[in-house]
């Protein structure tokens, strides 16, 4: 499979999640700060809540049958490494939990062409075109 397609799918997903994340962040953090509420006891928990929300979006981005919108656009899908069938919902979610390692996950992929999450969940991302 062409790695540029997979990286492209990642960036499409990242941009979509960033846009969705910005809505609650703007409402809960930016607007109150613009209005003069700079109380750290309010702003810090709200910021952490927004970051947690973004992480949850990232973990569940592949809940659709073949994977995320980025994968659909790039014509990729997630399969079970052993059966070569579509990966189960549980495996599609499990493979994304390792994104908590963020940059480590990305470096492992760039050096080995297989994410930690794919190894853990025993999944592969393949081209459907």
mmCIF file with all atom_site columns, C-alpha atoms in Angstrom:
data_model
loop_
_atom_site.group_PDB
_atom_site.id
_atom_site.type_symbol
_atom_site.label_atom_id
_atom_site.label_alt_id
_atom_site.label_comp_id
_atom_site.label_asym_id
_atom_site.label_entity_id
_atom_site.label_seq_id
_atom_site.pdbx_PDB_ins_code
_atom_site.Cartn_x
_atom_site.Cartn_y
_atom_site.Cartn_z
_atom_site.occupancy
_atom_site.B_iso_or_equiv
_atom_site.pdbx_formal_charge
_atom_site.auth_seq_id
_atom_site.auth_comp_id
_atom_site.auth_asym_id
_atom_site.auth_atom_id
_atom_site.pdbx_PDB_model_num
ATOM 1   C CA . UNK A 1 1   ? 0.000   0.000   0.000  1.00 0.00 ? 1   UNK A CA 1
ATOM 2   C CA . UNK A 1 2   ? 1.087   3.521   -0.714 1.00 0.00 ? 2   UNK A CA 1
ATOM 3   C CA . UNK A 1 3   ? 2.106   5.159   2.612  1.00 0.00 ? 3   UNK A CA 1
ATOM 4   C CA . UNK A 1 4   ? 1.239   8.610   1.282  1.00 0.00 ? 4   UNK A CA 1
ATOM 5   C CA . UNK A 1 5   ? -2.432  7.543   1.083  1.00 0.00 ? 5   UNK A CA 1
ATOM 6   C CA . UNK A 1 6   ? -2.397  6.493   4.731  1.00 0.00 ? 6   UNK A CA 1
ATOM 7   C CA . UNK A 1 7   ? -0.631  9.662   5.856  1.00 0.00 ? 7   UNK A CA 1
ATOM 8   C CA . UNK A 1 8   ? -3.074  11.698  3.750  1.00 0.00 ? 8   UNK A CA 1
ATOM 9   C CA . UNK A 1 9   ? -6.002  9.942   5.460  1.00 0.00 ? 9   UNK A CA 1
ATOM 10  C CA . UNK A 1 10  ? -4.463  10.732  8.851  1.00 0.00 ? 10  UNK A CA 1
ATOM 11  C CA . UNK A 1 11  ? -4.181  14.429  8.037  1.00 0.00 ? 11  UNK A CA 1
ATOM 12  C CA . UNK A 1 12  ? -7.743  14.583  6.696  1.00 0.00 ? 12  UNK A CA 1
ATOM 13  C CA . UNK A 1 13  ? -8.973  13.007  9.938  1.00 0.00 ? 13  UNK A CA 1
ATOM 14  C CA . UNK A 1 14  ? -6.747  15.278  11.999 1.00 0.00 ? 14  UNK A CA 1
ATOM 15  C CA . UNK A 1 15  ? -8.132  18.403  10.329 1.00 0.00 ? 15  UNK A CA 1
ATOM 16  C CA . UNK A 1 16  ? -11.741 17.231  10.767 1.00 0.00 ? 16  UNK A CA 1
ATOM 17  C CA . UNK A 1 17  ? -11.167 16.446  14.454 1.00 0.00 ? 17  UNK A CA 1
ATOM 18  C CA . UNK A 1 18  ? -9.348  19.750  14.988 1.00 0.00 ? 18  UNK A CA 1
ATOM 19  C CA . UNK A 1 19  ? -12.284 21.669  13.528 1.00 0.00 ? 19  UNK A CA 1
ATOM 20  C CA . UNK A 1 20  ? -14.783 19.767  15.691 1.00 0.00 ? 20  UNK A CA 1
ATOM 21  C CA . UNK A 1 21  ? -12.547 20.236  18.766 1.00 0.00 ? 21  UNK A CA 1
ATOM 22  C CA . UNK A 1 22  ? -12.314 23.980  18.191 1.00 0.00 ? 22  UNK A CA 1
ATOM 23  C CA . UNK A 1 23  ? -16.059 24.499  18.679 1.00 0.00 ? 23  UNK A CA 1
ATOM 24  C CA . UNK A 1 24  ? -16.239 23.514  22.383 1.00 0.00 ? 24  UNK A CA 1
ATOM 25  C CA . UNK A 1 25  ? -12.765 24.977  22.972 1.00 0.00 ? 25  UNK A CA 1
ATOM 26  C CA . UNK A 1 26  ? -13.868 28.336  21.619 1.00 0.00 ? 26  UNK A CA 1
ATOM 27  C CA . UNK A 1 27  ? -17.099 28.299  23.645 1.00 0.00 ? 27  UNK A CA 1
ATOM 28  C CA . UNK A 1 28  ? -15.623 26.981  26.905 1.00 0.00 ? 28  UNK A CA 1
ATOM 29  C CA . UNK A 1 29  ? -12.158 28.576  26.906 1.00 0.00 ? 29  UNK A CA 1
ATOM 30  C CA . UNK A 1 30  ? -11.645 31.348  24.357 1.00 0.00 ? 30  UNK A CA 1
ATOM 31  C CA . UNK A 1 31  ? -14.930 33.234  24.802 1.00 0.00 ? 31  UNK A CA 1
ATOM 32  C CA . UNK A 1 32  ? -14.672 33.394  28.615 1.00 0.00 ? 32  UNK A CA 1
ATOM 33  C CA . UNK A 1 33  ? -11.079 34.618  28.318 1.00 0.00 ? 33  UNK A CA 1
ATOM 34  C CA . UNK A 1 34  ? -12.120 37.307  25.815 1.00 0.00 ? 34  UNK A CA 1
ATOM 35  C CA . UNK A 1 35  ? -14.814 38.335  28.289 1.00 0.00 ? 35  UNK A CA 1
ATOM 36  C CA . UNK A 1 36  ? -12.193 38.707  31.016 1.00 0.00 ? 36  UNK A CA 1
ATOM 37  C CA . UNK A 1 37  ? -12.630 35.408  32.874 1.00 0.00 ? 37  UNK A CA 1
ATOM 38  C CA . UNK A 1 38  ? -8.992  34.339  33.200 1.00 0.00 ? 38  UNK A CA 1
ATOM 39  C CA . UNK A 1 39  ? -9.555  32.304  36.371 1.00 0.00 ? 39  UNK A CA 1
ATOM 40  C CA . UNK A 1 40  ? -7.207  29.308  36.104 1.00 0.00 ? 40  UNK A CA 1
ATOM 41  C CA . UNK A 1 41  ? -9.573  27.232  38.265 1.00 0.00 ? 41  UNK A CA 1
ATOM 42  C CA . UNK A 1 42  ? -12.116 27.525  35.462 1.00 0.00 ? 42  UNK A CA 1
ATOM 43  C CA . UNK A 1 43  ? -9.980  27.716  32.318 1.00 0.00 ? 43  UNK A CA 1
ATOM 44  C CA . UNK A 1 44  ? -7.598  24.813  33.020 1.00 0.00 ? 44  UNK A CA 1
ATOM 45  C CA . UNK A 1 45  ? -10.319 22.178  33.698 1.00 0.00 ? 45  UNK A CA 1
ATOM 46  C CA . UNK A 1 46  ? -12.244 23.358  30.629 1.00 0.00 ? 46  UNK A CA 1
ATOM 47  C CA . UNK A 1 47  ? -9.108  23.133  28.513 1.00 0.00 ? 47  UNK A CA 1
ATOM 48  C CA . UNK A 1 48  ? -8.420  19.613  29.778 1.00 0.00 ? 48  UNK A CA 1
ATOM 49  C CA . UNK A 1 49  ? -12.033 18.654  29.065 1.00 0.00 ? 49  UNK A CA 1
ATOM 50  C CA . UNK A 1 50  ? -11.651 19.865  25.477 1.00 0.00 ? 50  UNK A CA 1
ATOM 51  C CA . UNK A 1 51  ? -8.386  17.936  25.049 1.00 0.00 ? 51  UNK A CA 1
ATOM 52  C CA . UNK A 1 52  ? -10.082 14.805  26.416 1.00 0.00 ? 52  UNK A CA 1
ATOM 53  C CA . UNK A 1 53  ? -12.962 15.382  23.965 1.00 0.00 ? 53  UNK A CA 1
ATOM 54  C CA . UNK A 1 54  ? -10.477 15.568  21.066 1.00 0.00 ? 54  UNK A CA 1
ATOM 55  C CA . UNK A 1 55  ? -8.795  12.346  22.213 1.00 0.00 ? 55  UNK A CA 1
ATOM 56  C CA . UNK A 1 56  ? -12.178 10.585  22.381 1.00 0.00 ? 56  UNK A CA 1
ATOM 57  C CA . UNK A 1 57  ? -12.925 11.772  18.834 1.00 0.00 ? 57  UNK A CA 1
ATOM 58  C CA . UNK A 1 58  ? -9.580  10.335  17.722 1.00 0.00 ? 58  UNK A CA 1
ATOM 59  C CA . UNK A 1 59  ? -10.186 6.980   19.430 1.00 0.00 ? 59  UNK A CA 1
ATOM 60  C CA . UNK A 1 60  ? -13.653 6.596   17.901 1.00 0.00 ? 60  UNK A CA 1
ATOM 61  C CA . UNK A 1 61  ? -12.894 8.030   14.438 1.00 0.00 ? 61  UNK A CA 1
ATOM 62  C CA . UNK A 1 62  ? -12.892 4.561   12.856 1.00 0.00 ? 62  UNK A CA 1
ATOM 63  C CA . UNK A 1 63  ? -16.301 3.399   14.108 1.00 0.00 ? 63  UNK A CA 1
ATOM 64  C CA . UNK A 1 64  ? -17.663 3.247   10.568 1.00 0.00 ? 64  UNK A CA 1
ATOM 65  C CA . UNK A 1 65  ? -17.394 -0.070  8.722  1.00 0.00 ? 65  UNK A CA 1
ATOM 66  C CA . UNK A 1 66  ? -14.240 0.645   6.691  1.00 0.00 ? 66  UNK A CA 1
ATOM 67  C CA . UNK A 1 67  ? -12.783 3.311   8.963  1.00 0.00 ? 67  UNK A CA 1
ATOM 68  C CA . UNK A 1 68  ? -12.686 7.076   9.156  1.00 0.00 ? 68  UNK A CA 1
ATOM 69  C CA . UNK A 1 69  ? -13.740 9.707   6.650  1.00 0.00 ? 69  UNK A CA 1
ATOM 70  C CA . UNK A 1 70  ? -10.057 10.213  5.773  1.00 0.00 ? 70  UNK A CA 1
ATOM 71  C CA . UNK A 1 71  ? -9.723  6.518   4.957  1.00 0.00 ? 71  UNK A CA 1
ATOM 72  C CA . UNK A 1 72  ? -12.908 6.630   2.884  1.00 0.00 ? 72  UNK A CA 1
ATOM 73  C CA . UNK A 1 73  ? -11.618 9.614   0.884  1.00 0.00 ? 73  UNK A CA 1
ATOM 74  C CA . UNK A 1 74  ? -8.221  7.954   0.375  1.00 0.00 ? 74  UNK A CA 1
ATOM 75  C CA . UNK A 1 75  ? -9.899  4.604   -0.484 1.00 0.00 ? 75  UNK A CA 1
ATOM 76  C CA . UNK A 1 76  ? -8.456  2.655   2.433  1.00 0.00 ? 76  UNK A CA 1
ATOM 77  C CA . UNK A 1 77  ? -10.006 0.240   4.901  1.00 0.00 ? 77  UNK A CA 1
ATOM 78  C CA . UNK A 1 78  ? -9.056  -1.485  8.139  1.00 0.00 ? 78  UNK A CA 1
ATOM 79  C CA . UNK A 1 79  ? -8.852  -5.275  8.068  1.00 0.00 ? 79  UNK A CA 1
ATOM 80  C CA . UNK A 1 80  ? -8.078  -7.973  10.604 1.00 0.00 ? 80  UNK A CA 1
ATOM 81  C CA . UNK A 1 81  ? -4.441  -9.041  10.071 1.00 0.00 ? 81  UNK A CA 1
ATOM 82  C CA . UNK A 1 82  ? -5.258  -12.695 10.634 1.00 0.00 ? 82  UNK A CA 1
ATOM 83  C CA . UNK A 1 83  ? -8.571  -13.193 8.779  1.00 0.00 ? 83  UNK A CA 1
ATOM 84  C CA . UNK A 1 84  ? -8.110  -10.455 6.144  1.00 0.00 ? 84  UNK A CA 1
ATOM 85  C CA . UNK A 1 85  ? -11.796 -9.577  6.706  1.00 0.00 ? 85  UNK A CA 1
ATOM 86  C CA . UNK A 1 86  ? -13.073 -6.171  7.817  1.00 0.00 ? 86  UNK A CA 1
ATOM 87  C CA . UNK A 1 87  ? -11.809 -5.492  11.325 1.00 0.00 ? 87  UNK A CA 1
ATOM 88  C CA . UNK A 1 88  ? -14.387 -5.664  14.103 1.00 0.00 ? 88  UNK A CA 1
ATOM 89  C CA . UNK A 1 89  ? -15.591 -2.500  15.813 1.00 0.00 ? 89  UNK A CA 1
ATOM 90  C CA . UNK A 1 90  ? -13.632 -3.443  18.930 1.00 0.00 ? 90  UNK A CA 1
ATOM 91  C CA . UNK A 1 91  ? -10.398 -3.788  16.963 1.00 0.00 ? 91  UNK A CA 1
ATOM 92  C CA . UNK A 1 92  ? -11.017 -0.501  15.137 1.00 0.00 ? 92  UNK A CA 1
ATOM 93  C CA . UNK A 1 93  ? -11.405 1.274   18.486 1.00 0.00 ? 93  UNK A CA 1
ATOM 94  C CA . UNK A 1 94  ? -8.531  -0.601  20.211 1.00 0.00 ? 94  UNK A CA 1
ATOM 95  C CA . UNK A 1 95  ? -6.069  0.359   17.470 1.00 0.00 ? 95  UNK A CA 1
ATOM 96  C CA . UNK A 1 96  ? -6.691  4.062   18.117 1.00 0.00 ? 96  UNK A CA 1
ATOM 97  C CA . UNK A 1 97  ? -6.245  4.029   21.896 1.00 0.00 ? 97  UNK A CA 1
ATOM 98  C CA . UNK A 1 98  ? -2.484  4.067   21.366 1.00 0.00 ? 98  UNK A CA 1
ATOM 99  C CA . UNK A 1 99  ? -2.786  7.597   19.925 1.00 0.00 ? 99  UNK A CA 1
ATOM 100 C CA . UNK A 1 100 ? -2.349  8.704   23.533 1.00 0.00 ? 100 UNK A CA 1
ATOM 101 C CA . UNK A 1 101 ? 1.323   8.102   22.723 1.00 0.00 ? 101 UNK A CA 1
ATOM 102 C CA . UNK A 1 102 ? 0.886   10.661  19.895 1.00 0.00 ? 102 UNK A CA 1
ATOM 103 C CA . UNK A 1 103 ? 4.305   11.466  18.459 1.00 0.00 ? 103 UNK A CA 1
ATOM 104 C CA . UNK A 1 104 ? 5.757   8.081   19.510 1.00 0.00 ? 104 UNK A CA 1
ATOM 105 C CA . UNK A 1 105 ? 2.988   6.344   17.554 1.00 0.00 ? 105 UNK A CA 1
ATOM 106 C CA . UNK A 1 106 ? 3.729   8.498   14.508 1.00 0.00 ? 106 UNK A CA 1
ATOM 107 C CA . UNK A 1 107 ? 7.511   7.877   14.694 1.00 0.00 ? 107 UNK A CA 1
ATOM 108 C CA . UNK A 1 108 ? 6.981   4.109   15.035 1.00 0.00 ? 108 UNK A CA 1
ATOM 109 C CA . UNK A 1 109 ? 4.780   4.182   11.929 1.00 0.00 ? 109 UNK A CA 1
ATOM 110 C CA . UNK A 1 110 ? 7.292   6.221   9.925  1.00 0.00 ? 110 UNK A CA 1
ATOM 111 C CA . UNK A 1 111 ? 10.131  3.853   10.844 1.00 0.00 ? 111 UNK A CA 1
ATOM 112 C CA . UNK A 1 112 ? 8.314   0.520   10.546 1.00 0.00 ? 112 UNK A CA 1
ATOM 113 C CA . UNK A 1 113 ? 5.210   1.163   8.354  1.00 0.00 ? 113 UNK A CA 1
ATOM 114 C CA . UNK A 1 114 ? 3.014   -0.315  11.103 1.00 0.00 ? 114 UNK A CA 1
ATOM 115 C CA . UNK A 1 115 ? 1.485   1.599   14.021 1.00 0.00 ? 115 UNK A CA 1
ATOM 116 C CA . UNK A 1 116 ? 1.667   0.339   17.575 1.00 0.00 ? 116 UNK A CA 1
ATOM 117 C CA . UNK A 1 117 ? -2.144  0.335   17.550 1.00 0.00 ? 117 UNK A CA 1
ATOM 118 C CA . UNK A 1 118 ? -2.238  -1.914  14.477 1.00 0.00 ? 118 UNK A CA 1
ATOM 119 C CA . UNK A 1 119 ? 0.155   -4.329  16.157 1.00 0.00 ? 119 UNK A CA 1
ATOM 120 C CA . UNK A 1 120 ? -1.899  -4.337  19.368 1.00 0.00 ? 120 UNK A CA 1
ATOM 121 C CA . UNK A 1 121 ? -5.251  -4.799  17.622 1.00 0.00 ? 121 UNK A CA 1
ATOM 122 C CA . UNK A 1 122 ? -3.819  -7.091  14.922 1.00 0.00 ? 122 UNK A CA 1
ATOM 123 C CA . UNK A 1 123 ? -5.119  -4.920  12.098 1.00 0.00 ? 123 UNK A CA 1
ATOM 124 C CA . UNK A 1 124 ? -3.828  -3.658  8.768  1.00 0.00 ? 124 UNK A CA 1
ATOM 125 C CA . UNK A 1 125 ? -4.865  -0.716  6.617  1.00 0.00 ? 125 UNK A CA 1
ATOM 126 C CA . UNK A 1 126 ? -5.206  -1.676  2.958  1.00 0.00 ? 126 UNK A CA 1
ATOM 127 C CA . UNK A 1 127 ? -6.147  0.049   -0.272 1.00 0.00 ? 127 UNK A CA 1
ATOM 128 C CA . UNK A 1 128 ? -9.572  -0.717  -1.721 1.00 0.00 ? 128 UNK A CA 1
ATOM 129 C CA . UNK A 1 129 ? -8.876  0.694   -5.168 1.00 0.00 ? 129 UNK A CA 1
#
